[in-house]
Amino acid sequence: LIRQRDISSFFPEI
Amino acid sequence: MFEARLIQGSVLKKMIDAIKDIVTDINLDCSSTGISVQAMDSGHVCLVLIELGSDGFEPYRCDRNITLGLGLKALSVVVRCANNDDSITIKAQEGTDNINFVFESPNGEKTSQFEIKLMDIDSEHLGIPDTEYDSVVKMPSHEFQRICRDMSQLGDSIVVACTKDGIQFSASGDMGSGKINLRQSSLVDKEEDQINIELNDPVHLTFALRYLNYFTKATPLSPTVTLSLKAESPLCVTYPIGDFGSMKFFLAPKIDD
């Protein structure tokens, strides 16, 4: 299974 | 009062063309140092970051930090009314809910004015840290566009692998498979034709071609593109905008579960 991660999970929210 | 005049209005047209298939609304964050835009696609798979320094505009005036929310559909309609050699001035008064666009022909004989209603766009703001990438590859932007287009004939995903031998793009599907290898250039006449590969660590990542093909809509902005890769991290695809800005696209890798 190939999954596409949410881009926002890689960067901190400011 | 916010006012920014871009001598080469065609740059704004190209920027909007590059992102209008990915995002529907954008916030222009304007400050004394310039304009920045951060936006994600509706599926939160990719992130667009545009940074334009104030030195790219003449004049540039931003009395107070201001966020201007715009629908890309309206923006796209308006900028299409500008000729490629027109200058474009963006103006916004504090306290109003409109943004103004003024187009001027080079000889000053024709001026056009348009107004767009501002929108209140609620978007999360992410911090993009400086990253030490495993590999940074600079190549002609038309070459990257061609590779993405060709590979998408074969499959939905592209595997990008950087090693000491160069960078390899590969894709496979029901029909078959393909591989394209690029090596660092030795001697080229024009710097923009150069392929430059910086390798700190070998890296191997898989990405959705659909998004890469969206990103290559920015090709008219710059003769070169830079791919920055790091294991288990988003790919960063950077198109410089003149010598005063850049358009960056971040794409989350596909992960085998």
PDB file of C-alpha atoms in Angstrom:
ATOM      1  CA  LEU A   1       0.000   0.000   0.000  1.00  0.00           C
ATOM      2  CA  ILE A   2       1.374   3.399  -0.965  1.00  0.00           C
ATOM      3  CA  ARG A   3       0.209   6.287   1.154  1.00  0.00           C
ATOM      4  CA  GLN A   4       0.330  10.011   0.514  1.00  0.00           C
ATOM      5  CA  ARG A   5       1.047  11.983   3.675  1.00  0.00           C
ATOM      6  CA  ASP A   6      -0.540  15.363   4.445  1.00  0.00           C
ATOM      7  CA  ILE A   7       2.026  18.063   3.594  1.00  0.00           C
ATOM      8  CA  SER A   8       1.110  20.099   6.673  1.00  0.00           C
ATOM      9  CA  SER A   9       2.265  17.237   8.912  1.00  0.00           C
ATOM     10  CA  PHE A  10       5.855  18.004   7.867  1.00  0.00           C
ATOM     11  CA  PHE A  11       5.859  21.654   8.926  1.00  0.00           C
ATOM     12  CA  PRO A  12       5.050  23.323  12.249  1.00  0.00           C
ATOM     13  CA  GLU A  13       1.999  25.578  12.398  1.00  0.00           C
ATOM     14  CA  ILE A  14       2.757  29.204  13.295  1.00  0.00           C
TER      15      ILE A  14
ATOM     16  CA  MET B   1      -1.609  52.205   1.927  1.00  0.00           C
ATOM     17  CA  PHE B   2      -0.126  49.401  -0.120  1.00  0.00           C
ATOM     18  CA  GLU B   3       1.230  50.006  -3.606  1.00  0.00           C
ATOM     19  CA  ALA B   4       3.565  47.846  -5.688  1.00  0.00           C
ATOM     20  CA  ARG B   5       4.414  48.295  -9.356  1.00  0.00           C
ATOM     21  CA  LEU B   6       5.842  45.409 -11.320  1.00  0.00           C
ATOM     22  CA  ILE B   7       7.495  46.717 -14.501  1.00  0.00           C
ATOM     23  CA  GLN B   8       7.229  43.344 -16.205  1.00  0.00           C
ATOM     24  CA  GLY B   9       3.568  42.549 -15.675  1.00  0.00           C
ATOM     25  CA  SER B  10       3.965  39.303 -17.598  1.00  0.00           C
ATOM     26  CA  VAL B  11       5.714  37.860 -14.523  1.00  0.00           C
ATOM     27  CA  LEU B  12       2.470  38.159 -12.535  1.00  0.00           C
ATOM     28  CA  LYS B  13       0.535  36.501 -15.360  1.00  0.00           C
ATOM     29  CA  LYS B  14       2.986  33.588 -15.363  1.00  0.00           C
ATOM     30  CA  MET B  15       2.822  33.225 -11.579  1.00  0.00           C
ATOM     31  CA  ILE B  16      -0.952  32.997 -11.597  1.00  0.00           C
ATOM     32  CA  ASP B  17      -0.939  30.523 -14.490  1.00  0.00           C
ATOM     33  CA  ALA B  18       1.503  28.388 -12.496  1.00  0.00           C
ATOM     34  CA  ILE B  19      -0.714  28.005  -9.432  1.00  0.00           C
ATOM     35  CA  LYS B  20      -4.306  28.351 -10.625  1.00  0.00           C
ATOM     36  CA  ASP B  21      -4.763  24.605 -11.074  1.00  0.00           C
ATOM     37  CA  ILE B  22      -3.516  23.859  -7.547  1.00  0.00           C
ATOM     38  CA  VAL B  23      -5.084  26.489  -5.317  1.00  0.00           C
ATOM     39  CA  THR B  24      -8.342  28.448  -5.514  1.00  0.00           C
ATOM     40  CA  ASP B  25      -7.729  31.301  -3.065  1.00  0.00           C
ATOM     41  CA  ILE B  26      -4.562  32.982  -1.840  1.00  0.00           C
ATOM     42  CA  ASN B  27      -3.555  35.455   0.826  1.00  0.00           C
ATOM     43  CA  LEU B  28      -0.985  38.034  -0.280  1.00  0.00           C
ATOM     44  CA  ASP B  29       0.976  38.799   2.877  1.00  0.00           C
ATOM     45  CA  CYS B  30       2.478  42.227   2.282  1.00  0.00           C
ATOM     46  CA  SER B  31       5.143  43.788   4.487  1.00  0.00           C
ATOM     47  CA  SER B  32       7.890  46.379   4.095  1.00  0.00           C
ATOM     48  CA  THR B  33      10.272  43.665   2.831  1.00  0.00           C
ATOM     49  CA  GLY B  34       7.984  42.324   0.109  1.00  0.00           C
ATOM     50  CA  ILE B  35       5.070  40.054  -0.719  1.00  0.00           C
ATOM     51  CA  SER B  36       4.698  36.411   0.213  1.00  0.00           C
ATOM     52  CA  VAL B  37       2.055  33.808  -0.489  1.00  0.00           C
ATOM     53  CA  GLN B  38       1.603  30.447   1.195  1.00  0.00           C
ATOM     54  CA  ALA B  39      -1.139  28.100   0.046  1.00  0.00           C
ATOM     55  CA  MET B  40      -1.991  24.401   0.077  1.00  0.00           C
ATOM     56  CA  ASP B  41      -4.056  22.419  -2.404  1.00  0.00           C
ATOM     57  CA  SER B  42      -7.449  21.235  -1.163  1.00  0.00           C
ATOM     58  CA  GLY B  43      -6.110  17.723  -0.503  1.00  0.00           C
ATOM     59  CA  HIS B  44      -3.142  19.037   1.558  1.00  0.00           C
ATOM     60  CA  VAL B  45      -0.696  17.105  -0.583  1.00  0.00           C
ATOM     61  CA  CYS B  46       1.384  20.066  -1.695  1.00  0.00           C
ATOM     62  CA  LEU B  47       2.250  23.561  -0.556  1.00  0.00           C
ATOM     63  CA  VAL B  48       3.049  26.598  -2.684  1.00  0.00           C
ATOM     64  CA  LEU B  49       5.322  29.333  -1.357  1.00  0.00           C
ATOM     65  CA  ILE B  50       5.888  32.533  -3.335  1.00  0.00           C
ATOM     66  CA  GLU B  51       8.346  35.136  -2.100  1.00  0.00           C
ATOM     67  CA  LEU B  52       8.846  38.454  -3.873  1.00  0.00           C
ATOM     68  CA  GLY B  53      11.280  41.005  -2.457  1.00  0.00           C
ATOM     69  CA  SER B  54      10.301  44.674  -2.431  1.00  0.00           C
ATOM     70  CA  ASP B  55      13.327  45.447  -4.661  1.00  0.00           C
ATOM     71  CA  GLY B  56      11.519  43.751  -7.564  1.00  0.00           C
ATOM     72  CA  PHE B  57       8.938  46.563  -7.525  1.00  0.00           C
ATOM     73  CA  GLU B  58       9.273  50.247  -8.417  1.00  0.00           C
ATOM     74  CA  PRO B  59       7.752  51.903  -6.489  1.00  0.00           C
ATOM     75  CA  TYR B  60       7.000  49.707  -3.464  1.00  0.00           C
ATOM     76  CA  ARG B  61       5.110  51.124  -0.534  1.00  0.00           C
ATOM     77  CA  CYS B  62       3.704  49.189   2.398  1.00  0.00           C
ATOM     78  CA  ASP B  63       2.930  51.410   5.383  1.00  0.00           C
ATOM     79  CA  ARG B  64       1.660  48.595   7.555  1.00  0.00           C
ATOM     80  CA  ASN B  65       1.614  44.789   7.234  1.00  0.00           C
ATOM     81  CA  ILE B  66      -1.504  43.839   5.322  1.00  0.00           C
ATOM     82  CA  THR B  67      -3.041  40.539   4.179  1.00  0.00           C
ATOM     83  CA  LEU B  68      -4.993  40.632   0.937  1.00  0.00           C
ATOM     84  CA  GLY B  69      -7.224  37.614   0.274  1.00  0.00           C
ATOM     85  CA  LEU B  70      -7.887  36.934  -3.375  1.00  0.00           C
ATOM     86  CA  GLY B  71      -9.801  34.391  -5.416  1.00  0.00           C
ATOM     87  CA  LEU B  72      -7.535  33.082  -8.164  1.00  0.00           C
ATOM     88  CA  LYS B  73     -10.346  32.875 -10.678  1.00  0.00           C
ATOM     89  CA  ALA B  74     -10.998  36.618 -10.494  1.00  0.00           C
ATOM     90  CA  LEU B  75      -7.284  37.379 -10.391  1.00  0.00           C
ATOM     91  CA  SER B  76      -6.691  35.215 -13.433  1.00  0.00           C
ATOM     92  CA  VAL B  77      -9.493  36.941 -15.375  1.00  0.00           C
ATOM     93  CA  VAL B  78      -8.112  40.390 -14.532  1.00  0.00           C
ATOM     94  CA  VAL B  79      -4.430  39.783 -15.286  1.00  0.00           C
ATOM     95  CA  ARG B  80      -5.344  38.227 -18.610  1.00  0.00           C
ATOM     96  CA  CYS B  81      -6.542  41.718 -19.596  1.00  0.00           C
ATOM     97  CA  ALA B  82      -2.965  43.021 -19.310  1.00  0.00           C
ATOM     98  CA  ASN B  83      -0.619  42.941 -22.278  1.00  0.00           C
ATOM     99  CA  ASN B  84       2.655  41.114 -21.750  1.00  0.00           C
ATOM    100  CA  ASP B  85       4.725  44.308 -21.924  1.00  0.00           C
ATOM    101  CA  ASP B  86       2.428  46.282 -19.588  1.00  0.00           C
ATOM    102  CA  SER B  87       3.501  47.225 -16.102  1.00  0.00           C
ATOM    103  CA  ILE B  88       1.093  46.143 -13.361  1.00  0.00           C
ATOM    104  CA  THR B  89       0.473  48.187 -10.220  1.00  0.00           C
ATOM    105  CA  ILE B  90      -1.319  46.617  -7.269  1.00  0.00           C
ATOM    106  CA  LYS B  91      -2.959  49.056  -4.854  1.00  0.00           C
ATOM    107  CA  ALA B  92      -4.944  48.568  -1.675  1.00  0.00           C
ATOM    108  CA  GLN B  93      -6.133  51.147   0.834  1.00  0.00           C
ATOM    109  CA  GLU B  94      -6.439  50.204   4.464  1.00  0.00           C
ATOM    110  CA  GLY B  95      -9.980  49.658   5.574  1.00  0.00           C
ATOM    111  CA  THR B  96     -11.413  48.996   2.110  1.00  0.00           C
ATOM    112  CA  ASP B  97     -12.490  45.614   0.818  1.00  0.00           C
ATOM    113  CA  ASN B  98     -11.137  46.043  -2.702  1.00  0.00           C
ATOM    114  CA  ILE B  99      -7.809  45.665  -4.429  1.00  0.00           C
ATOM    115  CA  ASN B 100      -6.967  47.695  -7.524  1.00  0.00           C
ATOM    116  CA  PHE B 101      -4.905  46.724 -10.533  1.00  0.00           C
ATOM    117  CA  VAL B 102      -3.556  49.307 -12.970  1.00  0.00           C
ATOM    118  CA  PHE B 103      -1.985  48.233 -16.269  1.00  0.00           C
ATOM    119  CA  GLU B 104       0.153  50.685 -18.217  1.00  0.00           C
ATOM    120  CA  SER B 105       1.556  50.194 -21.701  1.00  0.00           C
ATOM    121  CA  PRO B 106       5.296  50.966 -22.096  1.00  0.00           C
ATOM    122  CA  ASN B 107       4.621  54.233 -23.952  1.00  0.00           C
ATOM    123  CA  GLY B 108       1.977  55.268 -21.411  1.00  0.00           C
ATOM    124  CA  GLU B 109      -0.747  55.645 -24.039  1.00  0.00           C
ATOM    125  CA  LYS B 110      -3.007  52.952 -22.634  1.00  0.00           C
ATOM    126  CA  THR B 111      -3.908  52.511 -19.004  1.00  0.00           C
ATOM    127  CA  SER B 112      -6.507  50.091 -17.661  1.00  0.00           C
ATOM    128  CA  GLN B 113      -7.918  49.822 -14.171  1.00  0.00           C
ATOM    129  CA  PHE B 114      -9.580  46.841 -12.554  1.00  0.00           C
ATOM    130  CA  GLU B 115     -10.943  46.223  -9.110  1.00  0.00           C
ATOM    131  CA  ILE B 116     -11.400  42.900  -7.327  1.00  0.00           C
ATOM    132  CA  LYS B 117     -13.293  42.315  -4.100  1.00  0.00           C
ATOM    133  CA  LEU B 118     -11.079  41.058  -1.296  1.00  0.00           C
ATOM    134  CA  MET B 119     -11.957  37.821   0.458  1.00  0.00           C
ATOM    135  CA  ASP B 120     -11.491  36.710   4.027  1.00  0.00           C
ATOM    136  CA  ILE B 121      -9.444  33.545   3.613  1.00  0.00           C
ATOM    137  CA  ASP B 122      -8.855  31.398   6.634  1.00  0.00           C
ATOM    138  CA  SER B 123      -5.626  29.499   6.087  1.00  0.00           C
ATOM    139  CA  GLU B 124      -3.179  27.904   8.457  1.00  0.00           C
ATOM    140  CA  HIS B 125       0.315  29.327   8.284  1.00  0.00           C
ATOM    141  CA  LEU B 126       3.150  26.839   8.374  1.00  0.00           C
ATOM    142  CA  GLY B 127       6.756  27.431   9.300  1.00  0.00           C
ATOM    143  CA  ILE B 128       9.136  26.308   6.560  1.00  0.00           C
ATOM    144  CA  PRO B 129      12.485  25.646   8.232  1.00  0.00           C
ATOM    145  CA  ASP B 130      15.827  25.868   6.458  1.00  0.00           C
ATOM    146  CA  THR B 131      16.644  22.284   5.586  1.00  0.00           C
ATOM    147  CA  GLU B 132      19.889  20.485   4.900  1.00  0.00           C
ATOM    148  CA  TYR B 133      18.946  18.397   1.868  1.00  0.00           C
ATOM    149  CA  ASP B 134      20.511  15.066   0.884  1.00  0.00           C
ATOM    150  CA  SER B 135      20.696  16.162  -2.720  1.00  0.00           C
ATOM    151  CA  VAL B 136      20.104  19.397  -4.634  1.00  0.00           C
ATOM    152  CA  VAL B 137      19.784  19.180  -8.399  1.00  0.00           C
ATOM    153  CA  LYS B 138      19.640  22.200 -10.689  1.00  0.00           C
ATOM    154  CA  MET B 139      18.571  21.572 -14.265  1.00  0.00           C
ATOM    155  CA  PRO B 140      16.903  23.288 -17.239  1.00  0.00           C
ATOM    156  CA  SER B 141      13.218  23.769 -16.360  1.00  0.00           C
ATOM    157  CA  HIS B 142      12.032  22.569 -19.798  1.00  0.00           C
ATOM    158  CA  GLU B 143      13.985  19.327 -19.245  1.00  0.00           C
ATOM    159  CA  PHE B 144      12.205  18.682 -15.944  1.00  0.00           C
ATOM    160  CA  GLN B 145       8.860  19.464 -17.582  1.00  0.00           C
ATOM    161  CA  ARG B 146       9.615  17.012 -20.382  1.00  0.00           C
ATOM    162  CA  ILE B 147      10.626  14.251 -17.949  1.00  0.00           C
ATOM    163  CA  CYS B 148       7.449  14.652 -15.858  1.00  0.00           C
ATOM    164  CA  ARG B 149       5.266  14.694 -18.956  1.00  0.00           C
ATOM    165  CA  ASP B 150       6.947  11.627 -20.472  1.00  0.00           C
ATOM    166  CA  MET B 151       6.948   9.616 -17.245  1.00  0.00           C
ATOM    167  CA  SER B 152       3.253  10.312 -16.655  1.00  0.00           C
ATOM    168  CA  GLN B 153       2.515   8.350 -19.838  1.00  0.00           C
ATOM    169  CA  LEU B 154       3.784   5.272 -17.996  1.00  0.00           C
ATOM    170  CA  GLY B 155       2.451   5.575 -14.470  1.00  0.00           C
ATOM    171  CA  ASP B 156       1.019   7.736 -11.701  1.00  0.00           C
ATOM    172  CA  SER B 157       4.203   7.847  -9.632  1.00  0.00           C
ATOM    173  CA  ILE B 158       7.790   8.751 -10.298  1.00  0.00           C
ATOM    174  CA  VAL B 159      10.764   7.416  -8.401  1.00  0.00           C
ATOM    175  CA  VAL B 160      13.572   9.937  -8.069  1.00  0.00           C
ATOM    176  CA  ALA B 161      16.938   8.512  -7.076  1.00  0.00           C
ATOM    177  CA  CYS B 162      20.141  10.505  -6.600  1.00  0.00           C
ATOM    178  CA  THR B 163      23.452   8.706  -6.381  1.00  0.00           C
ATOM    179  CA  LYS B 164      27.050   9.518  -7.222  1.00  0.00           C
ATOM    180  CA  ASP B 165      26.200   8.510 -10.794  1.00  0.00           C
ATOM    181  CA  GLY B 166      23.587  11.239 -11.164  1.00  0.00           C
ATOM    182  CA  ILE B 167      19.832  11.531 -10.872  1.00  0.00           C
ATOM    183  CA  GLN B 168      17.450   8.877 -12.135  1.00  0.00           C
ATOM    184  CA  PHE B 169      13.738   9.324 -12.805  1.00  0.00           C
ATOM    185  CA  SER B 170      11.702   6.153 -13.271  1.00  0.00           C
ATOM    186  CA  ALA B 171       8.090   5.155 -13.661  1.00  0.00           C
ATOM    187  CA  SER B 172       6.222   1.941 -14.335  1.00  0.00           C
ATOM    188  CA  GLY B 173       2.696   0.799 -15.039  1.00  0.00           C
ATOM    189  CA  ASP B 174       0.596  -1.778 -16.880  1.00  0.00           C
ATOM    190  CA  MET B 175       2.183  -0.850 -20.211  1.00  0.00           C
ATOM    191  CA  GLY B 176       5.799  -1.100 -19.126  1.00  0.00           C
ATOM    192  CA  SER B 177       8.454   1.006 -17.497  1.00  0.00           C
ATOM    193  CA  GLY B 178      10.981   3.730 -18.214  1.00  0.00           C
ATOM    194  CA  LYS B 179      14.093   5.270 -16.740  1.00  0.00           C
ATOM    195  CA  ILE B 180      15.784   8.569 -17.471  1.00  0.00           C
ATOM    196  CA  ASN B 181      19.265   9.301 -16.151  1.00  0.00           C
ATOM    197  CA  LEU B 182      20.892  12.702 -15.968  1.00  0.00           C
ATOM    198  CA  ARG B 183      24.527  13.276 -15.150  1.00  0.00           C
ATOM    199  CA  GLN B 184      26.245  16.436 -14.087  1.00  0.00           C
ATOM    200  CA  SER B 185      27.179  18.478 -17.179  1.00  0.00           C
ATOM    201  CA  SER B 186      30.821  18.961 -17.971  1.00  0.00           C
ATOM    202  CA  LEU B 187      30.968  21.778 -20.520  1.00  0.00           C
ATOM    203  CA  VAL B 188      27.949  23.731 -21.680  1.00  0.00           C
ATOM    204  CA  ASP B 189      27.750  27.068 -23.488  1.00  0.00           C
ATOM    205  CA  LYS B 190      24.904  28.530 -21.468  1.00  0.00           C
ATOM    206  CA  GLU B 191      24.681  28.330 -17.687  1.00  0.00           C
ATOM    207  CA  GLU B 192      20.929  27.706 -17.883  1.00  0.00           C
ATOM    208  CA  ASP B 193      21.566  24.461 -19.809  1.00  0.00           C
ATOM    209  CA  GLN B 194      23.790  23.143 -17.030  1.00  0.00           C
ATOM    210  CA  ILE B 195      22.845  20.158 -14.900  1.00  0.00           C
ATOM    211  CA  ASN B 196      24.360  20.546 -11.476  1.00  0.00           C
ATOM    212  CA  ILE B 197      24.091  17.794  -8.875  1.00  0.00           C
ATOM    213  CA  GLU B 198      25.071  18.331  -5.255  1.00  0.00           C
ATOM    214  CA  LEU B 199      25.035  15.087  -3.325  1.00  0.00           C
ATOM    215  CA  ASN B 200      25.451  14.821   0.421  1.00  0.00           C
ATOM    216  CA  ASP B 201      23.726  11.441   0.766  1.00  0.00           C
ATOM    217  CA  PRO B 202      22.121   9.098  -1.761  1.00  0.00           C
ATOM    218  CA  VAL B 203      18.344   9.542  -1.699  1.00  0.00           C
ATOM    219  CA  HIS B 204      15.428   7.606  -3.157  1.00  0.00           C
ATOM    220  CA  LEU B 205      11.856   8.962  -3.064  1.00  0.00           C
ATOM    221  CA  THR B 206       8.497   8.404  -4.781  1.00  0.00           C
ATOM    222  CA  PHE B 207       6.147  11.229  -5.799  1.00  0.00           C
ATOM    223  CA  ALA B 208       2.744  11.641  -7.435  1.00  0.00           C
ATOM    224  CA  LEU B 209       3.317  12.764 -11.032  1.00  0.00           C
ATOM    225  CA  ARG B 210       0.005  14.561 -11.150  1.00  0.00           C
ATOM    226  CA  TYR B 211       1.366  17.217  -8.797  1.00  0.00           C
ATOM    227  CA  LEU B 212       4.770  17.473 -10.459  1.00  0.00           C
ATOM    228  CA  ASN B 213       2.978  18.142 -13.735  1.00  0.00           C
ATOM    229  CA  TYR B 214       1.065  20.964 -12.011  1.00  0.00           C
ATOM    230  CA  PHE B 215       4.345  22.428 -10.744  1.00  0.00           C
ATOM    231  CA  THR B 216       5.872  22.457 -14.218  1.00  0.00           C
ATOM    232  CA  LYS B 217       3.232  25.011 -15.224  1.00  0.00           C
ATOM    233  CA  ALA B 218       5.767  27.417 -13.653  1.00  0.00           C
ATOM    234  CA  THR B 219       8.320  26.600 -16.393  1.00  0.00           C
ATOM    235  CA  PRO B 220       7.755  29.935 -18.254  1.00  0.00           C
ATOM    236  CA  LEU B 221       8.923  31.752 -15.095  1.00  0.00           C
ATOM    237  CA  SER B 222      12.498  30.532 -15.246  1.00  0.00           C
ATOM    238  CA  PRO B 223      14.945  28.676 -17.526  1.00  0.00           C
ATOM    239  CA  THR B 224      16.174  26.665 -14.534  1.00  0.00           C
ATOM    240  CA  VAL B 225      14.575  24.657 -11.749  1.00  0.00           C
ATOM    241  CA  THR B 226      16.060  23.236  -8.560  1.00  0.00           C
ATOM    242  CA  LEU B 227      14.936  19.961  -6.974  1.00  0.00           C
ATOM    243  CA  SER B 228      15.863  19.613  -3.300  1.00  0.00           C
ATOM    244  CA  LEU B 229      15.493  16.106  -1.903  1.00  0.00           C
ATOM    245  CA  LYS B 230      15.753  14.610   1.546  1.00  0.00           C
ATOM    246  CA  ALA B 231      14.800  11.138   2.763  1.00  0.00           C
ATOM    247  CA  GLU B 232      11.237  10.914   4.139  1.00  0.00           C
ATOM    248  CA  SER B 233      10.776  14.670   3.600  1.00  0.00           C
ATOM    249  CA  PRO B 234       8.872  16.768   1.102  1.00  0.00           C
ATOM    250  CA  LEU B 235      10.486  17.494  -2.230  1.00  0.00           C
ATOM    251  CA  CYS B 236      11.089  21.193  -2.818  1.00  0.00           C
ATOM    252  CA  VAL B 237      10.838  22.344  -6.444  1.00  0.00           C
ATOM    253  CA  THR B 238      12.119  25.927  -6.810  1.00  0.00           C
ATOM    254  CA  TYR B 239      11.656  28.271  -9.753  1.00  0.00           C
ATOM    255  CA  PRO B 240      13.554  31.555  -9.336  1.00  0.00           C
ATOM    256  CA  ILE B 241      11.619  34.706 -10.283  1.00  0.00           C
ATOM    257  CA  GLY B 242      14.099  37.175 -11.742  1.00  0.00           C
ATOM    258  CA  ASP B 243      16.672  38.058  -9.114  1.00  0.00           C
ATOM    259  CA  PHE B 244      14.111  39.171  -6.558  1.00  0.00           C
ATOM    260  CA  GLY B 245      11.982  36.186  -5.734  1.00  0.00           C
ATOM    261  CA  SER B 246      11.045  32.553  -6.101  1.00  0.00           C
ATOM    262  CA  MET B 247       8.153  30.162  -6.407  1.00  0.00           C
ATOM    263  CA  LYS B 248       8.569  26.970  -4.385  1.00  0.00           C
ATOM    264  CA  PHE B 249       6.409  23.875  -4.420  1.00  0.00           C
ATOM    265  CA  PHE B 250       6.628  21.314  -1.604  1.00  0.00           C
ATOM    266  CA  LEU B 251       5.305  17.833  -2.275  1.00  0.00           C
ATOM    267  CA  ALA B 252       4.961  15.117   0.343  1.00  0.00           C
ATOM    268  CA  PRO B 253       6.547  11.833  -0.741  1.00  0.00           C
ATOM    269  CA  LYS B 254       4.524   8.660  -1.161  1.00  0.00           C
ATOM    270  CA  ILE B 255       5.288   6.227   1.611  1.00  0.00           C
ATOM    271  CA  ASP B 256       5.171   2.431   1.481  1.00  0.00           C
ATOM    272  CA  ASP B 257       3.123   1.137   4.378  1.00  0.00           C
TER     273      ASP B 257
END
